[in-house]
mmCIF file of C-alpha atoms in Angstrom:
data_model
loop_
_atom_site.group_PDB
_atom_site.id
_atom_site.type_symbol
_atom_site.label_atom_id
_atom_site.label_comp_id
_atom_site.label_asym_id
_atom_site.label_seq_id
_atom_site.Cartn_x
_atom_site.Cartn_y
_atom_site.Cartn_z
ATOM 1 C CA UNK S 1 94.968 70.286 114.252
ATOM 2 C CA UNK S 2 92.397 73.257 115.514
ATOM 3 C CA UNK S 3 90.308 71.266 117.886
ATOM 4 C CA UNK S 4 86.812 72.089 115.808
ATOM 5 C CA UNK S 5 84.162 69.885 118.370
ATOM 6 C CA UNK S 6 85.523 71.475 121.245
ATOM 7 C CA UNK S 7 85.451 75.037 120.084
ATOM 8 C CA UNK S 8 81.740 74.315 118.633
ATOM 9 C CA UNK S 9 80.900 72.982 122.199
ATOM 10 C CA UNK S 10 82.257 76.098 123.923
ATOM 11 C CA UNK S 11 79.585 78.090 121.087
ATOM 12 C CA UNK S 12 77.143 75.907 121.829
ATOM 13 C CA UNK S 13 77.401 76.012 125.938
ATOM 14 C CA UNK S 14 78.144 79.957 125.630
ATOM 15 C CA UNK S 15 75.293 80.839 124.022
ATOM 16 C CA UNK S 16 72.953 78.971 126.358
ATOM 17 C CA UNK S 17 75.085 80.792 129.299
ATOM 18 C CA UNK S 18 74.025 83.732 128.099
ATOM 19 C CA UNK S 19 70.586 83.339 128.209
ATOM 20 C CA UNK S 20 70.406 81.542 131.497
ATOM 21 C CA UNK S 21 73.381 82.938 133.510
ATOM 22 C CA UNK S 22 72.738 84.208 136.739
ATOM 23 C CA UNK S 23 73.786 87.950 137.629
ATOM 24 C CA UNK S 24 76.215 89.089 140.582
ATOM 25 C CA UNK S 25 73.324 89.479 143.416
ATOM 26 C CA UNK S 26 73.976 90.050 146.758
ATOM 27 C CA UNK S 27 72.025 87.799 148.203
ATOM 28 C CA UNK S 28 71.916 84.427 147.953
ATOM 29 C CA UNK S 29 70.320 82.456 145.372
ATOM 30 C CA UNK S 30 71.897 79.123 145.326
ATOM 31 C CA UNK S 31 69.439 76.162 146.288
ATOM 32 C CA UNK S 32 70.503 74.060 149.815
ATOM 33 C CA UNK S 33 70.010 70.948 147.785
ATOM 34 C CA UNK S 34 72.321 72.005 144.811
ATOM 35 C CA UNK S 35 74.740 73.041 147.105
ATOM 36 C CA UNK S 36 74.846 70.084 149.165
ATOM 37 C CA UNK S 37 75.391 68.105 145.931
ATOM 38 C CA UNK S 38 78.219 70.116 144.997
ATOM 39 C CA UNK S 39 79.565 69.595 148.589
ATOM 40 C CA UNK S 40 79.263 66.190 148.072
ATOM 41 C CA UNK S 41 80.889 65.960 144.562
ATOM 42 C CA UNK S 42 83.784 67.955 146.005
ATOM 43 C CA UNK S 43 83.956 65.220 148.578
ATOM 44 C CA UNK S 44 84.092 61.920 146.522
ATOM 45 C CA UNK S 45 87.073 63.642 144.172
ATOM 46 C CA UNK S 46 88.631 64.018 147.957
ATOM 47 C CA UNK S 47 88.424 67.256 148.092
ATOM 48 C CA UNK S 48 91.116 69.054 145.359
ATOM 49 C CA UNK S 49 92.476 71.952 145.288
ATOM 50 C CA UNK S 50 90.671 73.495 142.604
ATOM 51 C CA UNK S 51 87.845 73.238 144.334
ATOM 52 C CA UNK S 52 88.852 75.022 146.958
ATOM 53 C CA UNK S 53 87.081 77.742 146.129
ATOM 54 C CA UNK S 54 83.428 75.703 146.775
ATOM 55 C CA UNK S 55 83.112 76.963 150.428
ATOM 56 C CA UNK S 56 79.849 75.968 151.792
ATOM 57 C CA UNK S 57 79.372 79.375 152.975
ATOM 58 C CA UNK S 58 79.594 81.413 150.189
ATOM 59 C CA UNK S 59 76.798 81.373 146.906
ATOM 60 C CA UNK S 60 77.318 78.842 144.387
ATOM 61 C CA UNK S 61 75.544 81.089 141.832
ATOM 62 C CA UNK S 62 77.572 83.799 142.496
ATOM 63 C CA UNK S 63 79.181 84.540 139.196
ATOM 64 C CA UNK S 64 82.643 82.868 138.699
ATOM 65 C CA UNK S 65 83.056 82.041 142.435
ATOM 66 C CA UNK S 66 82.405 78.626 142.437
ATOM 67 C CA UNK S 67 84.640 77.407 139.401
ATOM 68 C CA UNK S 68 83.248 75.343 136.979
ATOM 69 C CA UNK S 69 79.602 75.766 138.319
ATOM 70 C CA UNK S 70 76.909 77.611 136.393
ATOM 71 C CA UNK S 71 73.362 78.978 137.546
ATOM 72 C CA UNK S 72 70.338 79.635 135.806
ATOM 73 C CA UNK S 73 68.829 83.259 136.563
ATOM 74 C CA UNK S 74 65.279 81.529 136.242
ATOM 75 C CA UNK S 75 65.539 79.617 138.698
ATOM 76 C CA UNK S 76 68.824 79.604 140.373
ATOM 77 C CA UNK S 77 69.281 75.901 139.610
ATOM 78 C CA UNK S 78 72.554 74.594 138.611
ATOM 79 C CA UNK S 79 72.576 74.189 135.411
ATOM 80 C CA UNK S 80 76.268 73.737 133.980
ATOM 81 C CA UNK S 81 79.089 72.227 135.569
ATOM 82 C CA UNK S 82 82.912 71.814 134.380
ATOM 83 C CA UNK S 83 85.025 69.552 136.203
ATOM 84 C CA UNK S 84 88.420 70.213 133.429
ATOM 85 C CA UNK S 85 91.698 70.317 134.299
ATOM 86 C CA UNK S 86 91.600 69.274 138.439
ATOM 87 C CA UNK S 87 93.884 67.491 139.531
ATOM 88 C CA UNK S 88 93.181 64.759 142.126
ATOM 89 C CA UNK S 89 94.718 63.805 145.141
ATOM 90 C CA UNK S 90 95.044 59.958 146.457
ATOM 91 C CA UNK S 91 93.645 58.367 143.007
ATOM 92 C CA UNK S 92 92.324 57.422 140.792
ATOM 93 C CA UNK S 93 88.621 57.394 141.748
ATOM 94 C CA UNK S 94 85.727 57.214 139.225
ATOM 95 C CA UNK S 95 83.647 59.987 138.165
ATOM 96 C CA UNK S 96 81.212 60.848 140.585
ATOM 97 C CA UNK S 97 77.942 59.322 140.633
ATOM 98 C CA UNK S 98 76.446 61.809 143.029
ATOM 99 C CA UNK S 99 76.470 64.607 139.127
ATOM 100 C CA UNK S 100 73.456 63.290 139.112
ATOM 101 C CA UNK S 101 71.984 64.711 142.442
ATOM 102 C CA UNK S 102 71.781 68.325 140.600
ATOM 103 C CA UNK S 103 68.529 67.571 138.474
ATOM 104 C CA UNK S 104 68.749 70.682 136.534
ATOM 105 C CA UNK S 105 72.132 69.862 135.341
ATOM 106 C CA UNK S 106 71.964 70.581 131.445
ATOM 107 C CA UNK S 107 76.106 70.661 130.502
ATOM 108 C CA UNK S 108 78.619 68.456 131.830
ATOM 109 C CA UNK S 109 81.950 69.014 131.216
ATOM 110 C CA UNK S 110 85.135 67.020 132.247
ATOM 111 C CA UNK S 111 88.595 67.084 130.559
ATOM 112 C CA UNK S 112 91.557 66.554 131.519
ATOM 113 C CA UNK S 113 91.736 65.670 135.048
ATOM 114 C CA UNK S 114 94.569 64.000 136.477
ATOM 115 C CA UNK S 115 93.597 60.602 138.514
ATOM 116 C CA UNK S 116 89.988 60.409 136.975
ATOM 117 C CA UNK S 117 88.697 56.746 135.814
ATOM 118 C CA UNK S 118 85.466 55.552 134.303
ATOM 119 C CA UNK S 119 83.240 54.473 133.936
ATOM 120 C CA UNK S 120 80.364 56.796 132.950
ATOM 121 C CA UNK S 121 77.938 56.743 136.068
ATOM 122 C CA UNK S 122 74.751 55.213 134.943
ATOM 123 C CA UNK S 123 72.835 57.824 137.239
ATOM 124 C CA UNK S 124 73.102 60.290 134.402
ATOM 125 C CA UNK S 125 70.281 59.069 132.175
ATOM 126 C CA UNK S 126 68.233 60.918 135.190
ATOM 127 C CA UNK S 127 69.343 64.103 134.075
ATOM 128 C CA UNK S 128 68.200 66.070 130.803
ATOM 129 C CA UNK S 129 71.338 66.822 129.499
ATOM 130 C CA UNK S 130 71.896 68.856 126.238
ATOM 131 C CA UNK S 131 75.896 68.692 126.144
ATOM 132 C CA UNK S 132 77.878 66.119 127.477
ATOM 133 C CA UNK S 133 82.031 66.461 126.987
ATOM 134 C CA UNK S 134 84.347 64.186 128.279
ATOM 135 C CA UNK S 135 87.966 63.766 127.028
ATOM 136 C CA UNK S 136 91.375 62.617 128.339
ATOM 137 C CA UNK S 137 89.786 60.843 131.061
ATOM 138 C CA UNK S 138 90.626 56.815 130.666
ATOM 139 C CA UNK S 139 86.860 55.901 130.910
ATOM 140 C CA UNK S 140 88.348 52.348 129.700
ATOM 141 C CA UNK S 141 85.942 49.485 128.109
ATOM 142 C CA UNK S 142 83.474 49.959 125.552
ATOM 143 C CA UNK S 143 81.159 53.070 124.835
ATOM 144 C CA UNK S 144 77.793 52.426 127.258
ATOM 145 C CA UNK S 145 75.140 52.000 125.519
ATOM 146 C CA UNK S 146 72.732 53.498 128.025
ATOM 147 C CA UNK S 147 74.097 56.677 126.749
ATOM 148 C CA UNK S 148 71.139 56.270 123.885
ATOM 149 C CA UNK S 149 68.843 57.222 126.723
ATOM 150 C CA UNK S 150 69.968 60.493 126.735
ATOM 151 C CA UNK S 151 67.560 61.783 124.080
ATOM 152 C CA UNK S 152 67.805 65.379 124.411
ATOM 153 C CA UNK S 153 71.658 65.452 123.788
ATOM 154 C CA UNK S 154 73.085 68.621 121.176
ATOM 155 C CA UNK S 155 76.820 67.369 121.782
ATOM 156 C CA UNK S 156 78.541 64.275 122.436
ATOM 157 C CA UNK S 157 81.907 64.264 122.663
ATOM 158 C CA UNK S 158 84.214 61.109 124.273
ATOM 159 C CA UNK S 159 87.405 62.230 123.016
ATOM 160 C CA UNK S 160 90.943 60.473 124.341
ATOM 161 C CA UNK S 161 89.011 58.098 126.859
ATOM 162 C CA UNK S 162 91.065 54.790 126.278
ATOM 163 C CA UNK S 163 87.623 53.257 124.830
ATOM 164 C CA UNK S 164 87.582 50.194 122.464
ATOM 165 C CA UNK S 165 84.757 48.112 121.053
ATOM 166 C CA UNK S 166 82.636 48.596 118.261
ATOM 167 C CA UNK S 167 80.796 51.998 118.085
ATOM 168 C CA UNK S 168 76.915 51.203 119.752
ATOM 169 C CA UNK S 169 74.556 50.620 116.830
ATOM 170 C CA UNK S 170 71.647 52.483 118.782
ATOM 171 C CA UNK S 171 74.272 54.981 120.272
ATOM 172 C CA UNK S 172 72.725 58.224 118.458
ATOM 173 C CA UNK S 173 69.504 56.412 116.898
ATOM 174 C CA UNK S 174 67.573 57.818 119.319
ATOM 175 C CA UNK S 175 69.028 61.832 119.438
ATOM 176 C CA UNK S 176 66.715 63.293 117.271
ATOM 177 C CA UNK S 177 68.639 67.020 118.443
ATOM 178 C CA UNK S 178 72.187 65.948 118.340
ATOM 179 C CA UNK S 179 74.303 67.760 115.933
ATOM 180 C CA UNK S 180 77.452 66.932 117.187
ATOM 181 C CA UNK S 181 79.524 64.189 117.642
ATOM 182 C CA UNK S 182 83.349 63.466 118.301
ATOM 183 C CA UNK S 183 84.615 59.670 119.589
ATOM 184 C CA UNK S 184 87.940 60.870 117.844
ATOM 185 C CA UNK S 185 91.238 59.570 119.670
ATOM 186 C CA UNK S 186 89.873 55.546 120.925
ATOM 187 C CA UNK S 187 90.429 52.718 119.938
ATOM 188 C CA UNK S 188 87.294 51.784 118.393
ATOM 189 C CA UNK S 189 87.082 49.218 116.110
ATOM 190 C CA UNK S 190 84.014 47.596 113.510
ATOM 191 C CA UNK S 191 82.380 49.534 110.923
ATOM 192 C CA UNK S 192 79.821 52.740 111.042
ATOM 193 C CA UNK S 193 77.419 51.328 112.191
ATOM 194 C CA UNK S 194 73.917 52.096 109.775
ATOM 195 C CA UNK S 195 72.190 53.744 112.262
ATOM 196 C CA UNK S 196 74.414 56.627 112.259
ATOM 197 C CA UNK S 197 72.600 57.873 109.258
ATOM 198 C CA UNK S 198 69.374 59.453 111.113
ATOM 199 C CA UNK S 199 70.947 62.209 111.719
ATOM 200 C CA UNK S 200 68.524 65.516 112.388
ATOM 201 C CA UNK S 201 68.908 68.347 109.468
ATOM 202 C CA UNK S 202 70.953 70.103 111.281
ATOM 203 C CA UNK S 203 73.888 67.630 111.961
ATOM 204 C CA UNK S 204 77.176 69.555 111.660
ATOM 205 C CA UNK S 205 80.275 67.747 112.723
ATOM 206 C CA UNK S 206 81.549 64.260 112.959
ATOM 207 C CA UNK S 207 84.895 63.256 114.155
ATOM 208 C CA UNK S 208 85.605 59.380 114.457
ATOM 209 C CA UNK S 209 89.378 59.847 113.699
ATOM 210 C CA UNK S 210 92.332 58.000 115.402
ATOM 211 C CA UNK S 211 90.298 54.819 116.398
ATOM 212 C CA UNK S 212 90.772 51.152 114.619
ATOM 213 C CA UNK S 213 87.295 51.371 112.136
ATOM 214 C CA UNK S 214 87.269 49.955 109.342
ATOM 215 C CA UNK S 215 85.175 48.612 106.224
ATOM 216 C CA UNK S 216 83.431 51.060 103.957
ATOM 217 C CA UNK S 217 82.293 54.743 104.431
ATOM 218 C CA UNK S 218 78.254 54.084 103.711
ATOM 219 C CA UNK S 219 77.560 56.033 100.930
ATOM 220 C CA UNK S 220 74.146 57.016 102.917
ATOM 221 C CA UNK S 221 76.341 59.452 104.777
ATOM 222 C CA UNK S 222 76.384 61.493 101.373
ATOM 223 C CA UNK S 223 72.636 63.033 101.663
ATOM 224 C CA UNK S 224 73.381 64.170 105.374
ATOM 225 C CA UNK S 225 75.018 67.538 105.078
ATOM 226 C CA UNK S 226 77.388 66.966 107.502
ATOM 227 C CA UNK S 227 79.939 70.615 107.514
ATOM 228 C CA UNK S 228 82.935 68.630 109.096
ATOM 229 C CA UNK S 229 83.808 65.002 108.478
ATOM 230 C CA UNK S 230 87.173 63.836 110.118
ATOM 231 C CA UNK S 231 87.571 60.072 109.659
ATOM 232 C CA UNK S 232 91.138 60.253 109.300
ATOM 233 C CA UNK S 233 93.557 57.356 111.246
ATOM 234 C CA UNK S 234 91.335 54.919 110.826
ATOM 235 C CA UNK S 235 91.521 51.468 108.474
ATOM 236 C CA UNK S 236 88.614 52.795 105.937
ATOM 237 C CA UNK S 237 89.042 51.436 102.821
ATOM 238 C CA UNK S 238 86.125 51.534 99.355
ATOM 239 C CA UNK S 239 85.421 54.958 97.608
ATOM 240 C CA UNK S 240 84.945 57.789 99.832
ATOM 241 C CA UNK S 241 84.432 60.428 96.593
ATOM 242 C CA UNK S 242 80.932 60.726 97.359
ATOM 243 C CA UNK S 243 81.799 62.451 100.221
ATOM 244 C CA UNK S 244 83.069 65.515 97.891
ATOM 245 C CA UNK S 245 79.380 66.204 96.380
ATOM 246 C CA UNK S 246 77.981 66.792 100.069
ATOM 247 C CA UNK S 247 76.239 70.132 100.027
ATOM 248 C CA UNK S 248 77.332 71.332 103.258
ATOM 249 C CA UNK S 249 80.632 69.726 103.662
ATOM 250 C CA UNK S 250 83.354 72.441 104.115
ATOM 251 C CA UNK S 251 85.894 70.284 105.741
ATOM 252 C CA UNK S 252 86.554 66.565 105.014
ATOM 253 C CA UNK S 253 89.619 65.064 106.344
ATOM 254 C CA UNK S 254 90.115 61.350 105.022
ATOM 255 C CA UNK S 255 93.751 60.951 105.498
ATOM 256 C CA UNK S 256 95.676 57.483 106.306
ATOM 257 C CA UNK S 257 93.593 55.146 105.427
ATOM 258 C CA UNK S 258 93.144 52.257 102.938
ATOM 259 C CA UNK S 259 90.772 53.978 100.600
ATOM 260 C CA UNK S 260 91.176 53.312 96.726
ATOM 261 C CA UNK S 261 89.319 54.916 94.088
ATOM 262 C CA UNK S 262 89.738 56.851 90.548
ATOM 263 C CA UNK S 263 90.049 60.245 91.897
ATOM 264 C CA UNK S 264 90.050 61.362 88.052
ATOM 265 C CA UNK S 265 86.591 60.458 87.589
ATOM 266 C CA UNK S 266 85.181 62.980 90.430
ATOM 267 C CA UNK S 267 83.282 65.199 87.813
ATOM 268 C CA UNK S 268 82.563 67.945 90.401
ATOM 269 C CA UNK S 269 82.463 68.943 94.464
ATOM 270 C CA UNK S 270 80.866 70.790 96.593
ATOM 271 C CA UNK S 271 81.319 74.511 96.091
ATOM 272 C CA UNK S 272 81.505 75.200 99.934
ATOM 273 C CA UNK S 273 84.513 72.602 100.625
ATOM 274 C CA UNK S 274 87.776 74.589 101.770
ATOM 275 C CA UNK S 275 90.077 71.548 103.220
ATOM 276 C CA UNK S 276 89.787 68.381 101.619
ATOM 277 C CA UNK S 277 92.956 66.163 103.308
ATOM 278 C CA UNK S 278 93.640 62.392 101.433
ATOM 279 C CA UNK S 279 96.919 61.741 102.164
ATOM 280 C CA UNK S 280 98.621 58.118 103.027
ATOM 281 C CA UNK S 281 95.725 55.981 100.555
ATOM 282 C CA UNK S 282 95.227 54.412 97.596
ATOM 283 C CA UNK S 283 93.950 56.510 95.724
ATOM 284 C CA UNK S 284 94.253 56.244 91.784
ATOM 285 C CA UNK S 285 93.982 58.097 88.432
ATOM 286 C CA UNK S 286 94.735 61.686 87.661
ATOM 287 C CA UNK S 287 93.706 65.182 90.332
ATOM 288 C CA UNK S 288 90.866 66.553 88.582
ATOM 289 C CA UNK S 289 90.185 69.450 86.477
ATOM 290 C CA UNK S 290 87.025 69.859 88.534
ATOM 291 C CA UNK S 291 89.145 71.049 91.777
ATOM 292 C CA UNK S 292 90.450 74.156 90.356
ATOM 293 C CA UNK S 293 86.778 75.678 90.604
ATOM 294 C CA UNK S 294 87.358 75.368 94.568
ATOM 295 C CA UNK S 295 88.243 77.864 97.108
ATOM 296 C CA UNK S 296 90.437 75.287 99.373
ATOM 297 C CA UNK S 297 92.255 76.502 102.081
ATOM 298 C CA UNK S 298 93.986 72.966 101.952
ATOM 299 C CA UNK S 299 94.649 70.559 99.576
ATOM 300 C CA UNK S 300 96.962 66.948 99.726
ATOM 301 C CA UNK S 301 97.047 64.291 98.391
ATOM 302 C CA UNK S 302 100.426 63.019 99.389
ATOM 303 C CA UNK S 303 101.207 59.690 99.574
ATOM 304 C CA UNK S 304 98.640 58.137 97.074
ATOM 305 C CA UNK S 305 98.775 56.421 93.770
ATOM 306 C CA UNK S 306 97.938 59.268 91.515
ATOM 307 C CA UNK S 307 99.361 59.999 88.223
ATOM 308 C CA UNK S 308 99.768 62.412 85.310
ATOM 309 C CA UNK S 309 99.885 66.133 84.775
ATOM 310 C CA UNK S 310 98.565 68.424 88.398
ATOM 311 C CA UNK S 311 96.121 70.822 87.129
ATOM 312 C CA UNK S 312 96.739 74.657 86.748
ATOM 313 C CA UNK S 313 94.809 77.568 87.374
ATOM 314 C CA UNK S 314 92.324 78.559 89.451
ATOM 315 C CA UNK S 315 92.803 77.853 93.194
ATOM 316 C CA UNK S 316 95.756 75.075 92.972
ATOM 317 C CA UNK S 317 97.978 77.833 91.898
ATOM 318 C CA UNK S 318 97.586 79.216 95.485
ATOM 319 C CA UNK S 319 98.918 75.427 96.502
ATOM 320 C CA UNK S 320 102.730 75.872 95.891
ATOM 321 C CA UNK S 321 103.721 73.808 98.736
ATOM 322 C CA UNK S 322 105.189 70.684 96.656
ATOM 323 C CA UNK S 323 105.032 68.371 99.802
ATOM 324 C CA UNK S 324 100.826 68.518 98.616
ATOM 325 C CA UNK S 325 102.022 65.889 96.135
ATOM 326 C CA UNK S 326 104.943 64.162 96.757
ATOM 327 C CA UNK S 327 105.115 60.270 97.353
ATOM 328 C CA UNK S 328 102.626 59.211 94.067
ATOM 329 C CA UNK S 329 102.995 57.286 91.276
ATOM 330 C CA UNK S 330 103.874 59.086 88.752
ATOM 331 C CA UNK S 331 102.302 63.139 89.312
ATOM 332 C CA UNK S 332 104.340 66.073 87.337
ATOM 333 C CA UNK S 333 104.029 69.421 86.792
ATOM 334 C CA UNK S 334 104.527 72.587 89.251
ATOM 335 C CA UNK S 335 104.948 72.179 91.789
ATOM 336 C CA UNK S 336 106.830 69.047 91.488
ATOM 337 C CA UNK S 337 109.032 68.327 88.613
ATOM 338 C CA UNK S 338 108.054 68.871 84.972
ATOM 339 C CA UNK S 339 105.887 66.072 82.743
ATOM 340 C CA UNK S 340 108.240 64.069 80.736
ATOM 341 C CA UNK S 341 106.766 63.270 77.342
ATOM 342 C CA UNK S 342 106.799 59.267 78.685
ATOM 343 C CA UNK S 343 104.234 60.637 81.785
#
C-alpha cells in the first residue's frame, strides 16, 4: 500500500526546507555548539559509516554535505535532522539523548536503522519540534506519554516500533497543530481513546492500522473531516458507516475487522471518497444504490456477509474485477455470476 503519512511528511518537511534552507556559502556558517552536538551524536551511534561524511572540519550547513543535517539560512541553526537508513556498528544502542543538545532542532527523522533501540529520550520535550518520524526502530514498551508535551507537533508518526499498550488518552489532547498521525504497524491494543476527537480543523490523516484495537469506532470521529482514515488490521467491531458521510474523507480503509452493520441502509456518502476498502467483516444487507454516484478509484467488499443483486451503472461499472465481491453470502450479478430468481 502507497505509504500516504510518510509521503505527506516529506510535503510537510519540504516545504519548510524551502523556506529555511541554507544556501551553498563559502564560508562557514555552522554554529561550534551545533556542531559539537552533531559530533557527539555521531559518537554515541559509534561512529557509522554513513556518517562519515560529518568531518569536524568541514560546514555542517553546507548544503547536502553533512547527510541528514539541515540549516536554517536565518540563523544557521540546525534545524532538521534525519538519522534513516544507518546502519550501526557494535549494537544495539538507544537513540541518542544528546538530539536534544541542538535547541533549534524542528524535524527529527529516524527510520530504518539497523541496531537502533528505544526508548524515546525524554530530553526531547526540550526541543520545539514540529515533525517527529520514527519507524522500524523497535522502540519496545508502551507509547510515552511525555510525548503530550510536545505541543507544537504537525506530524507524529511511530510506525513499525514493536510498541504495545493502550494508545495514551492525553497523547494528542494537547496538539492543538497536529494534523497528522500514524501509530500504524504496533501492537497496540484498547479502544480510541475519546480524547482523540479534539482534533484542530485541519486534521488530515490517521493511520492506526495493523495494531490489536478494538471496541467501537466513536461515532464523534464523524464531524472531524479527517481526508485519510486507515484503521484496517485491527479487532474493530460496531457500525463504522458513519464514517462514509465525512465531508473530507477521500480515503477510508476499514478492512479485516469485526465490524457488522446493514450496509444497505447507507442512504448516501461523501462525494469526495475515491477508495473505500471493507473487506474480511461482517458486514450485512445489500451494496447500495447510493455508491454508484461515486468516483472510487477502489471499491471491495470481499469477504463480508452481503447479499442480493450488485448495483449497475455509474462508477461500479468501471469495477470489473470480480475478486471486489467474492466470498459473501449470497451477492449476484456482473461481475460475479447472474441473480437466480431464488436470490
Amino acid at each position: 500500500m502507497f505509504n500516504y503519512s510518510s509521503t505527506i511528511f516529506r510535503l510537510c518537511f519540504l516545504l519548510q526546507v524551502l523556506l529555511v534552507v541554507t544556501p551553498l556559502v563559502s564560508a562557514e556558517r555552522c554554529h561550534p555548539e551545533d556542531k559539537k552536538a552533531l559530533l557527539q551524536i555521531k559518537n554515541d551511534l559509534n561512529n557509522p559509516t554513513a556518517l562519515s561524511v560529518w568531518n569536524p572540519a568541514t560546514d555542517c550547513c553546507h548544503y547536502n554535505q553533512w547527510k541528514g543535517v539541515t540549516c536554517s539560512a536565518q540563523n544557521h541553526r540546525v534545524f532538521a535532522l534525519n538519522l534513516s537508513h544507518i546502519h550501526i556498528h557494535h549494537g544495539p544502542l538507544p537513540i541518542p539523548s544528546s538530539i536534544a543538545a541542538l535547541p533549534y532542532l524542528s524535524v527529527i527523522q529516524i527510520m530504518s536503522v539497523s541496531n537502533l533501540i528505544g526508548p524515546i529520550p525524554t530530553s526531547i520535550t526540550t526541543l520545539d519540534l514540529n515533525h517527529l518520524q520514527i519507524s522500524n526502530i523497535s522502540l519496545s514498551g508502551t507509547i510515552p506519554a511525555f510525548l503530550s508535551n510536545l505541543n507544537n507537533l504537525i506530524t507524529l508518526e511511530l510506525s513499525n516500533c514493536n510498541l504495545s499498550g493502550p494508545i495514551p488518552p492525553s497523547l494528542i489532547s494537547r496538539m492543538p497543530n497536529l494534523d497528522g498521525l500514524t501509530l500504524s504497524g504496533n501492537s497496540l491494543n484498547g479502544s480510541i481513546p475519546d480524547s482523540f476527537w479534539s482534533f484542530s480543523n485541519q486534521f488530515l490523516y490517521l493511520d492506526l492500522a495493523n495494531n490489536r484495537l478494538s471496541g467501537y469506532i466513536p461515532k464523534s470521529l464523524e464531524n472531524q473531516n479527517v481526508a485519510f482514515v486507515f484503521l484496517n488490521d485491527n479487532m474493530f467491531e460496531g457500525d463504522a458507516s458513519f464514517l462514509f458521510k465525512s465531508n473530507r474523507s477521500t480515503r477510508i480503509d476499514l478492512s479485516k475487522n469485526k465490524l457488522a452493520f446493514d450496509f444497505g441502509r447507507v442512504e448516501s456518502f461523501n462525494d469526495l471518497l475515491i477508495a473505500l476498502d471493507l473487506r474480511y467483516n461482517k458486514i450485512y444487507g445489500k451494496i447500495p444504490e447510493a455508491i454508484k454516484s461515486l468516483h472510487v478509484e477502489k471499491f471491495n467488499v470481499s469477504h463480508n456477509n452481503l447479499c442480493g443483486k450488485i448495483p449497475t451503472g455509474g462508477v461500479l461499472s468501471s469495477i470489473t474485477d470480480a475478486s471486489a465481491y467474492a466470498h459473501n453470502k449470497c451477492l449476484c450479478g456482473t461481475p460475479l455470476l447472474p441473480c437466480s430468481r431464488d436470490s
